[in-house]
N, CA, C and O atoms as a DFTB+ gen file, in Angstrom:
540 C
 N C O
     1  1      15.296     -96.369     174.695
     2  2      14.091     -95.411     175.304
     3  2      13.115     -94.435     173.969
     4  3      13.563     -93.357     173.578
     5  1      12.000     -94.916     173.495
     6  2      11.789     -94.489     172.533
     7  2      10.946     -93.139     173.337
     8  3      11.068     -92.742     174.496
     9  1       9.865     -92.522     171.976
    10  2      10.404     -90.765     173.143
    11  2       8.640     -91.160     173.962
    12  3       8.159     -90.656     174.976
    13  1       8.307     -91.754     173.444
    14  2       6.747     -92.560     174.536
    15  2       7.394     -92.733     175.796
    16  3       7.150     -91.909     176.677
    17  1       8.064     -93.537     175.987
    18  2       8.101     -94.340     177.009
    19  2       9.489     -92.866     177.499
    20  3       9.437     -92.664     178.712
    21  1      10.081     -92.365     177.103
    22  2      10.297     -91.240     177.258
    23  2       9.435     -90.262     178.782
    24  3       9.762     -89.880     179.906
    25  1       8.093     -90.225     177.798
    26  2       6.587     -89.094     178.440
    27  2       6.465     -90.095     178.905
    28  3       7.550     -90.463     178.454
    29  1       6.113     -90.982     179.451
    30  2       5.423     -91.690     180.281
    31  2       7.019     -91.936     181.394
    32  3       7.160     -92.688     182.359
    33  1       7.944     -91.038     180.804
    34  2       8.497     -91.573     182.785
    35  2       8.768     -89.865     182.923
    36  3       9.478     -89.594     183.892
    37  1       8.526     -89.228     182.487
    38  2       8.496     -87.517     182.766
    39  2       7.304     -87.583     183.252
    40  3       7.634     -87.045     184.310
    41  1       5.799     -87.849     183.448
    42  2       4.670     -88.278     183.690
    43  2       4.987     -88.934     185.125
    44  3       4.956     -88.445     186.254
    45  1       5.220     -89.880     184.785
    46  2       5.215     -90.474     186.403
    47  2       6.218     -89.813     187.433
    48  3       6.235     -89.955     188.656
    49  1       7.071     -89.037     186.607
    50  2       7.901     -88.403     187.453
    51  2       6.450     -87.713     188.306
    52  3       5.650     -88.269     189.058
    53  1       6.491     -86.946     188.045
    54  2       5.135     -85.733     188.282
    55  2       3.914     -85.986     188.816
    56  3       3.065     -85.115     189.006
    57  1       3.762     -87.348     189.112
    58  2       2.461     -87.619     189.395
    59  2       2.906     -88.314     191.103
    60  3       3.861     -89.066     191.297
    61  1       2.068     -87.890     192.031
    62  2       2.426     -87.827     193.412
    63  2       2.183     -89.183     193.176
    64  3       1.300     -89.672     192.472
    65  1       3.862     -90.272     194.445
    66  2       3.309     -91.676     194.265
    67  2       3.162     -92.344     193.105
    68  3       2.407     -93.299     193.285
    69  1       3.660     -92.246     191.666
    70  2       3.174     -92.422     190.774
    71  2       4.585     -94.131     191.388
    72  3       5.711     -94.272     191.865
    73  1       3.319     -95.042     190.862
    74  2       4.368     -96.606     190.313
    75  2       5.179     -97.025     189.470
    76  3       6.292     -97.547     189.528
    77  1       3.909     -96.490     188.008
    78  2       3.228     -96.818     187.114
    79  2       2.960     -96.439     186.817
    80  3       2.092     -95.651     187.193
    81  1       3.927     -96.739     184.652
    82  2       2.905     -95.144     184.557
    83  2       2.745     -96.793     182.028
    84  3       3.551     -97.570     181.518
    85  1       1.621     -96.423     181.697
    86  2       1.296     -97.395     180.683
    87  2       0.571     -96.322     179.483
    88  3      -0.163     -95.367     179.738
    89  1       1.022     -96.799     178.094
    90  2       0.421     -96.409     176.878
    91  2      -0.747     -97.470     176.395
    92  3      -0.678     -98.690     176.543
    93  1      -1.744     -96.805     175.837
    94  2      -2.443     -98.601     174.954
    95  2      -3.133     -97.642     174.451
    96  3      -3.679     -96.609     174.838
    97  1      -2.839     -98.787     172.563
    98  2      -4.010     -98.409     171.539
    99  2      -5.153     -99.077     171.616
   100  3      -5.233     -99.749     170.588
   101  1      -6.208     -99.272     172.383
   102  2      -7.096     -99.628     172.382
   103  2      -7.468    -100.704     170.985
   104  3      -7.132    -101.887     170.940
   105  1      -8.145    -100.054     170.023
   106  2      -7.854    -100.351     168.315
   107  2      -7.395    -101.082     167.774
   108  3      -7.947    -101.612     166.810
   109  1      -5.856    -101.486     168.304
   110  2      -4.516    -102.618     167.778
   111  2      -4.771    -103.697     169.024
   112  3      -4.577    -104.909     168.924
   113  1      -5.349    -102.859     170.475
   114  2      -5.231    -103.853     171.457
   115  2      -3.835    -103.686     171.895
   116  3      -3.637    -104.685     172.587
   117  1      -2.656    -102.918     171.880
   118  2      -1.218    -103.165     171.827
   119  2      -1.587    -102.397     172.889
   120  3      -2.607    -101.727     173.053
   121  1       0.049    -102.695     174.104
   122  2       0.316    -101.803     174.751
   123  2       1.691    -101.317     174.662
   124  3       2.654    -102.084     174.630
   125  1       1.825     -99.509     174.607
   126  2       2.425     -98.707     173.009
   127  2       3.780     -98.869     174.726
   128  3       4.518     -99.790     175.075
   129  1       3.561     -97.765     175.209
   130  2       4.409     -98.194     176.355
   131  2       3.704     -98.508     177.800
   132  3       2.509     -98.491     178.096
   133  1       5.035     -98.845     178.718
   134  2       4.852     -99.171     180.728
   135  2       6.249     -99.203     181.273
   136  3       7.373     -99.624     180.996
   137  1       5.565     -98.507     182.231
   138  2       7.090     -98.491     182.734
   139  2       6.812     -98.857     183.980
   140  3       5.585     -98.901     184.066
   141  1       7.228     -99.097     184.830
   142  2       7.189    -100.014     185.745
   143  2       8.181     -99.602     187.445
   144  3       9.308     -99.139     187.274
   145  1       7.853     -99.734     188.452
   146  2       9.157     -99.532     189.417
   147  2       9.282    -100.741     189.717
   148  3      10.433    -101.087     189.985
   149  1       8.443    -101.558     189.768
   150  2       8.711    -102.970     190.163
   151  2       8.484    -104.008     188.659
   152  3       7.796    -103.754     187.670
   153  1       9.184    -105.001     188.891
   154  2       8.590    -105.880     187.929
   155  2       7.559    -106.587     187.869
   156  3       6.845    -106.716     188.864
   157  1       7.288    -107.154     186.759
   158  2       6.095    -107.974     186.923
   159  2       6.647    -109.201     185.294
   160  3       7.643    -109.382     184.593
   161  1       5.015    -109.814     185.439
   162  2       5.523    -111.249     184.496
   163  2       4.010    -110.464     183.282
   164  3       2.890    -109.981     183.446
   165  1       4.987    -110.787     182.082
   166  2       5.003    -109.825     181.221
   167  2       3.101    -111.031     180.531
   168  3       2.365    -110.949     179.548
   169  1       3.129    -111.590     181.293
   170  2       0.814    -112.017     180.793
   171  2       0.422    -111.023     181.594
   172  3      -0.712    -110.628     181.327
   173  1       1.225    -110.193     182.941
   174  2       0.680    -109.315     184.099
   175  2       0.054    -108.421     182.461
   176  3      -1.000    -108.467     181.827
   177  1       0.960    -107.902     182.348
   178  2       1.942    -106.290     181.775
   179  2       0.466    -106.689     179.867
   180  3      -0.209    -105.704     179.570
   181  1       0.291    -107.714     179.159
   182  2      -0.208    -108.733     178.266
   183  2      -1.520    -107.805     178.608
   184  3      -1.648    -106.740     178.003
   185  1      -2.461    -108.201     179.550
   186  2      -3.532    -108.392     179.964
   187  2      -3.898    -106.951     180.378
   188  3      -5.105    -106.714     180.420
   189  1      -2.687    -105.531     180.823
   190  2      -3.768    -104.484     180.979
   191  2      -4.368    -103.896     179.614
   192  3      -5.468    -103.346     179.659
   193  1      -3.735    -103.988     178.509
   194  2      -4.362    -103.226     177.095
   195  2      -6.102    -104.267     177.196
   196  3      -6.894    -103.433     177.633
   197  1      -6.563    -105.062     177.067
   198  2      -7.549    -105.937     176.943
   199  2      -8.132    -106.224     177.488
   200  3      -9.255    -106.684     177.279
   201  1      -7.242    -105.956     178.962
   202  2      -8.538    -105.097     180.590
   203  2      -8.718    -103.500     180.263
   204  3      -9.879    -103.150     180.474
   205  1      -8.014    -102.625     179.882
   206  2      -8.379    -101.349     179.990
   207  2      -9.827    -101.681     178.909
   208  3     -11.004    -101.526     179.235
   209  1      -9.186    -102.284     177.269
   210  2     -10.098    -101.662     175.970
   211  2     -11.793    -102.242     176.797
   212  3     -12.743    -101.460     176.835
   213  1     -11.897    -103.723     177.405
   214  2     -13.368    -103.713     178.253
   215  2     -13.767    -102.833     179.512
   216  3     -14.788    -102.924     180.193
   217  1     -13.018    -102.221     179.604
   218  2     -13.250    -100.890     180.613
   219  2     -13.966     -99.593     180.200
   220  3     -14.686     -98.842     180.858
   221  1     -13.606     -99.553     179.067
   222  2     -13.809     -97.863     178.192
   223  2     -14.595     -99.271     176.831
   224  3     -15.821     -99.204     176.741
   225  1     -14.076    -100.093     176.156
   226  2     -15.358    -100.529     175.392
   227  2     -16.210    -101.706     174.849
   228  3     -16.601    -102.234     173.808
   229  1     -16.266    -101.811     176.559
   230  2     -16.567    -103.189     175.780
   231  2     -18.248    -103.356     176.285
   232  3     -18.888    -102.615     177.031
   233  1     -18.657    -104.543     175.619
   234  2     -19.609    -104.316     174.783
   235  2     -21.047    -103.739     176.256
   236  3     -22.046    -103.263     175.716
   237  1     -21.119    -103.774     177.674
   238  2     -22.099    -103.208     178.997
   239  2     -21.740    -101.663     178.865
   240  3     -22.676    -100.897     179.091
   241  1     -20.144    -100.933     178.430
   242  2     -20.705     -99.921     178.229
   243  2     -20.844     -99.364     177.058
   244  3     -21.159     -98.174     177.018
   245  1     -20.623    -100.155     175.767
   246  2     -21.006     -99.226     174.839
   247  2     -22.438     -99.564     174.547
   248  3     -23.064     -98.768     173.846
   249  1     -23.127    -100.800     175.060
   250  2     -24.760    -100.695     175.673
   251  2     -24.538     -98.860     175.973
   252  3     -25.077     -97.850     175.519
   253  1     -23.314     -99.168     177.102
   254  2     -25.163     -97.825     177.597
   255  2     -24.643     -97.153     177.305
   256  3     -25.470     -96.799     176.465
   257  1     -23.259     -95.950     177.066
   258  2     -22.944     -95.191     176.152
   259  2     -24.584     -94.917     174.569
   260  3     -25.212     -93.892     174.303
   261  1     -24.667     -96.066     174.058
   262  2     -25.200     -96.106     173.499
   263  2     -26.596     -95.372     173.730
   264  3     -26.879     -94.384     173.053
   265  1     -27.684     -96.000     174.946
   266  2     -28.376     -95.720     175.172
   267  2     -28.799     -93.885     175.629
   268  3     -29.812     -93.196     175.502
   269  1     -26.857     -93.556     176.415
   270  2     -26.768     -92.444     176.819
   271  2     -27.724     -91.224     175.385
   272  3     -28.698     -90.471     175.411
   273  1     -26.433     -91.792     174.037
   274  2     -27.142     -91.260     173.273
   275  2     -28.211     -90.500     172.483
   276  3     -28.312     -89.538     171.721
   277  1     -29.119     -91.649     173.202
   278  2     -30.694     -91.903     172.100
   279  2     -31.355     -91.206     173.801
   280  3     -32.169     -92.027     174.224
   281  1     -31.307     -90.794     174.139
   282  2     -31.748     -90.484     175.000
   283  2     -31.670     -89.178     174.726
   284  3     -32.613     -88.890     173.988
   285  1     -31.100     -88.381     174.928
   286  2     -30.405     -87.258     174.356
   287  2     -30.796     -86.779     172.825
   288  3     -30.288     -85.782     172.312
   289  1     -31.447     -87.343     172.379
   290  2     -31.444     -87.267     170.629
   291  2     -30.276     -87.149     169.884
   292  3     -30.032     -86.152     169.206
   293  1     -29.580     -88.061     169.969
   294  2     -28.304     -88.201     170.082
   295  2     -27.917     -89.088     168.405
   296  3     -29.102     -89.344     168.192
   297  1     -27.312     -89.595     167.366
   298  2     -27.339     -90.045     166.453
   299  2     -25.791     -90.583     165.910
   300  3     -25.560     -91.366     164.989
   301  1     -24.664     -89.768     166.958
   302  2     -23.148     -90.387     166.809
   303  2     -24.227     -92.582     166.863
   304  3     -25.315     -93.095     167.127
   305  1     -22.983     -92.903     166.448
   306  2     -23.486     -94.642     165.949
   307  2     -22.283     -94.434     167.467
   308  3     -22.892     -94.526     168.533
   309  1     -20.831     -94.195     167.605
   310  2     -20.300     -94.236     168.927
   311  2     -20.438     -93.135     169.500
   312  3     -20.294     -92.045     168.948
   313  1     -20.763     -93.337     170.791
   314  2     -20.293     -91.895     171.537
   315  2     -19.171     -92.648     172.925
   316  3     -19.047     -93.782     173.386
   317  1     -18.490     -91.233     173.220
   318  2     -17.640     -91.537     174.376
   319  2     -18.033     -90.399     175.883
   320  3     -17.318     -89.511     176.350
   321  1     -18.939     -90.701     176.184
   322  2     -18.784     -90.772     177.253
   323  2     -17.669     -90.791     178.428
   324  3     -17.067     -90.137     179.279
   325  1     -17.817     -91.745     177.962
   326  2     -16.767     -92.138     179.902
   327  2     -15.609     -91.952     178.594
   328  3     -15.427     -92.319     177.433
   329  1     -14.671     -90.692     180.207
   330  2     -13.345     -90.411     179.209
   331  2     -11.967     -90.760     180.623
   332  3     -10.805     -91.118     180.432
   333  1     -12.657     -90.493     181.940
   334  2     -11.462     -90.919     182.693
   335  2     -12.082     -92.523     183.760
   336  3     -13.095     -93.182     183.996
   337  1     -11.220     -92.475     183.952
   338  2     -11.526     -94.008     185.049
   339  2     -10.809     -94.195     186.374
   340  3      -9.632     -94.490     186.170
   341  1     -11.122     -94.123     187.683
   342  2     -10.541     -94.551     188.791
   343  2     -11.091     -95.980     189.444
   344  3     -12.146     -96.572     189.675
   345  1      -9.629     -96.127     189.585
   346  2      -9.767     -97.541     190.164
   347  2      -9.174     -97.964     192.014
   348  3      -8.021     -98.382     192.119
   349  1      -9.669     -97.877     192.764
   350  2      -8.461     -97.575     193.660
   351  2      -8.805     -99.896     194.127
   352  3      -9.942    -100.293     194.380
   353  1      -7.903    -100.615     194.111
   354  2      -7.462    -101.478     194.598
   355  2      -7.080    -101.750     195.721
   356  3      -7.127    -100.867     196.577
   357  1      -6.679    -102.816     195.989
   358  2      -6.204    -103.062     198.120
   359  2      -5.252    -102.072     198.480
   360  3      -5.284    -101.498     199.569
   361  1      -4.101    -101.777     197.282
   362  2      -3.290    -100.564     197.917
   363  2      -2.797    -100.351     197.314
   364  3      -1.603    -100.384     197.615
   365  1      -3.208     -99.834     195.587
   366  2      -3.184     -98.365     194.893
   367  2      -4.313     -98.083     193.761
   368  3      -5.401     -98.594     193.495
   369  1      -3.820     -97.416     193.422
   370  2      -5.509     -96.478     192.950
   371  2      -4.447     -96.325     191.166
   372  3      -3.277     -96.012     190.947
   373  1      -5.610     -96.729     190.239
   374  2      -5.269     -96.619     188.840
   375  2      -5.729     -95.648     188.327
   376  3      -6.856     -95.464     187.867
   377  1      -5.069     -95.146     188.376
   378  2      -6.189     -93.859     186.685
   379  2      -6.143     -94.852     185.729
   380  3      -5.782     -96.023     185.848
   381  1      -6.949     -93.657     183.821
   382  2      -7.751     -94.491     182.897
   383  2      -8.134     -92.899     182.062
   384  3      -9.197     -92.299     182.217
   385  1      -7.330     -92.575     181.439
   386  2      -7.739     -91.567     181.079
   387  2      -7.001     -92.096     179.185
   388  3      -6.166     -92.717     178.528
   389  1      -8.849     -90.701     179.225
   390  2      -9.503     -91.078     177.444
   391  2      -8.427     -90.260     176.096
   392  3      -9.357     -89.589     175.649
   393  1      -7.482     -89.943     175.382
   394  2      -6.493     -89.051     175.597
   395  2      -8.099     -88.904     174.673
   396  3      -8.969     -89.744     174.443
   397  1      -7.957     -87.200     174.249
   398  2      -8.721     -85.919     173.012
   399  2      -8.430     -86.544     172.156
   400  3      -9.074     -87.497     171.718
   401  1      -7.233     -86.058     171.685
   402  2      -6.929     -86.129     169.792
   403  2      -7.255     -87.534     169.628
   404  3      -8.197     -87.885     168.917
   405  1      -6.688     -88.163     170.110
   406  2      -6.970     -89.917     169.752
   407  2      -7.853     -91.213     171.258
   408  3      -7.380     -91.740     172.265
   409  1      -9.415     -91.231     170.543
   410  2     -10.606     -91.433     171.228
   411  2      -9.911     -92.567     171.522
   412  3     -10.029     -92.817     172.722
   413  1      -8.990     -93.655     170.731
   414  2      -8.965     -95.093     171.484
   415  2      -8.160     -94.881     172.193
   416  3      -8.514     -95.425     173.239
   417  1      -6.974     -94.285     172.379
   418  2      -6.055     -94.461     173.106
   419  2      -5.961     -94.687     174.173
   420  3      -4.762     -94.424     174.076
   421  1      -6.062     -94.933     175.154
   422  2      -5.446     -94.546     177.422
   423  2      -4.148     -94.460     177.610
   424  3      -3.267     -94.999     176.940
   425  1      -4.051     -93.854     178.424
   426  2      -3.265     -93.126     179.633
   427  2      -2.635     -93.463     180.564
   428  3      -2.026     -92.432     180.850
   429  1      -2.287     -94.358     181.400
   430  2      -2.875     -94.912     182.549
   431  2      -1.953     -95.074     183.672
   432  3      -1.258     -96.063     183.438
   433  1      -1.595     -94.453     184.960
   434  2      -1.190     -94.369     185.852
   435  2      -1.987     -95.158     186.894
   436  3      -3.162     -95.526     186.885
   437  1      -0.627     -95.370     188.143
   438  2      -1.086     -96.621     189.226
   439  2      -0.116     -95.759     190.114
   440  3       0.910     -95.202     189.722
   441  1      -0.708     -95.757     191.562
   442  2       0.232     -94.814     192.063
   443  2      -0.126     -95.505     193.578
   444  3      -1.190     -96.063     193.311
   445  1       0.103     -95.750     194.796
   446  2      -0.028     -95.707     195.948
   447  2      -1.351     -95.356     196.412
   448  3      -1.419     -94.127     196.426
   449  1      -2.535     -95.932     196.834
   450  2      -3.203     -95.412     197.156
   451  2      -3.397     -94.430     199.042
   452  3      -4.357     -94.387     199.812
   453  1      -2.285     -93.940     199.111
   454  2      -1.809     -93.347     199.710
   455  2      -1.586     -91.975     199.624
   456  3      -1.558     -90.962     200.323
   457  1      -1.437     -92.366     198.455
   458  2      -1.328     -90.725     197.726
   459  2      -2.828     -89.699     197.249
   460  3      -3.942     -90.013     196.828
   461  1      -2.184     -88.404     197.562
   462  2      -3.071     -87.439     197.283
   463  2      -4.130     -88.175     195.939
   464  3      -3.504     -88.633     194.983
   465  1      -5.864     -88.280     195.891
   466  2      -6.456     -88.352     195.387
   467  2      -6.777     -87.393     193.988
   468  3      -6.609     -87.815     192.844
   469  1      -7.186     -86.257     194.269
   470  2      -6.954     -84.722     193.547
   471  2      -5.955     -84.436     193.221
   472  3      -5.986     -83.761     192.192
   473  1      -4.730     -84.672     193.710
   474  2      -3.331     -84.146     193.143
   475  2      -3.170     -85.543     192.098
   476  3      -3.264     -85.269     190.902
   477  1      -2.983     -86.728     192.375
   478  2      -2.864     -87.831     191.138
   479  2      -4.117     -87.124     190.126
   480  3      -3.857     -87.394     188.953
   481  1      -4.950     -86.587     190.208
   482  2      -6.111     -87.470     189.077
   483  2      -5.539     -85.469     188.527
   484  3      -5.488     -85.266     187.314
   485  1      -5.152     -84.147     189.575
   486  2      -4.917     -83.179     188.380
   487  2      -3.574     -83.342     187.700
   488  3      -3.257     -82.962     186.574
   489  1      -2.800     -84.024     188.659
   490  2      -1.896     -84.409     187.919
   491  2      -1.800     -84.879     186.492
   492  3      -1.249     -84.270     185.575
   493  1      -2.451     -86.121     186.424
   494  2      -2.309     -87.028     185.632
   495  2      -2.748     -86.567     183.983
   496  3      -2.376     -86.810     182.835
   497  1      -3.961     -85.605     184.811
   498  2      -4.051     -84.965     183.137
   499  2      -3.979     -84.046     182.966
   500  3      -4.667     -83.466     182.126
   501  1      -2.912     -83.372     183.856
   502  2      -2.099     -82.430     182.710
   503  2      -0.821     -82.667     182.343
   504  3      -0.447     -81.852     181.500
   505  1      -0.005     -83.466     182.648
   506  2       0.658     -84.756     181.886
   507  2       0.580     -85.689     180.159
   508  3       1.369     -86.432     179.576
   509  1      -0.982     -85.076     179.792
   510  2      -1.267     -85.697     178.889
   511  2      -0.922     -85.318     178.402
   512  3      -0.014     -85.960     177.874
   513  1      -1.107     -83.777     177.856
   514  2      -0.434     -83.549     176.641
   515  2       0.886     -83.451     176.301
   516  3       1.273     -82.730     175.381
   517  1       1.714     -84.228     177.082
   518  2       3.195     -84.453     176.701
   519  2       3.386     -85.369     176.855
   520  3       4.551     -85.763     176.794
   521  1       2.403     -86.174     177.124
   522  2       2.433     -88.019     177.042
   523  2       1.555     -88.194     174.717
   524  3       1.851     -89.284     174.227
   525  1       1.222     -87.817     174.326
   526  2       0.393     -87.266     173.359
   527  2       1.383     -86.605     172.099
   528  3       1.411     -86.893     170.902
   529  1       1.930     -85.914     172.641
   530  2       3.416     -85.365     171.800
   531  2       3.589     -85.754     171.573
   532  3       3.581     -85.704     170.343
   533  1       4.453     -87.752     172.648
   534  2       5.566     -87.367     171.714
   535  2       5.014     -89.339     170.909
   536  3       5.504     -90.468     170.920
   537  1       3.636     -88.591     170.285
   538  2       3.570     -89.999     168.686
   539  2       3.635     -89.418     168.003
   540  3       3.635     -89.828     166.842
């Protein structure tokens, strides 16, 4: 098990009702680490990185970010306004957090829908330093 895998496993233990964790490099499109309590088909896991990149870096998001930058008079060609995304599915809560040190990297934590959203978000944020330090 790699250091990053260990860091994801430690983070999962600290996040209430966490059932999965992953770390994605959106530049390469690679899923660098993935830990789940259940088994999933490889093709589903392979899609996680692509979907994450679409949510943070897709053409519509980039267009919105450019519009925000323009309206604020900023010249930054690729501003990063969207730092965290929460997705509520039928049974799960998915937390996507862009890392501060590596803005092209995103950590993903999945919990049951019954978990306290505030605690999940707080604990996910708290886990980020340990995850990034494992790189």
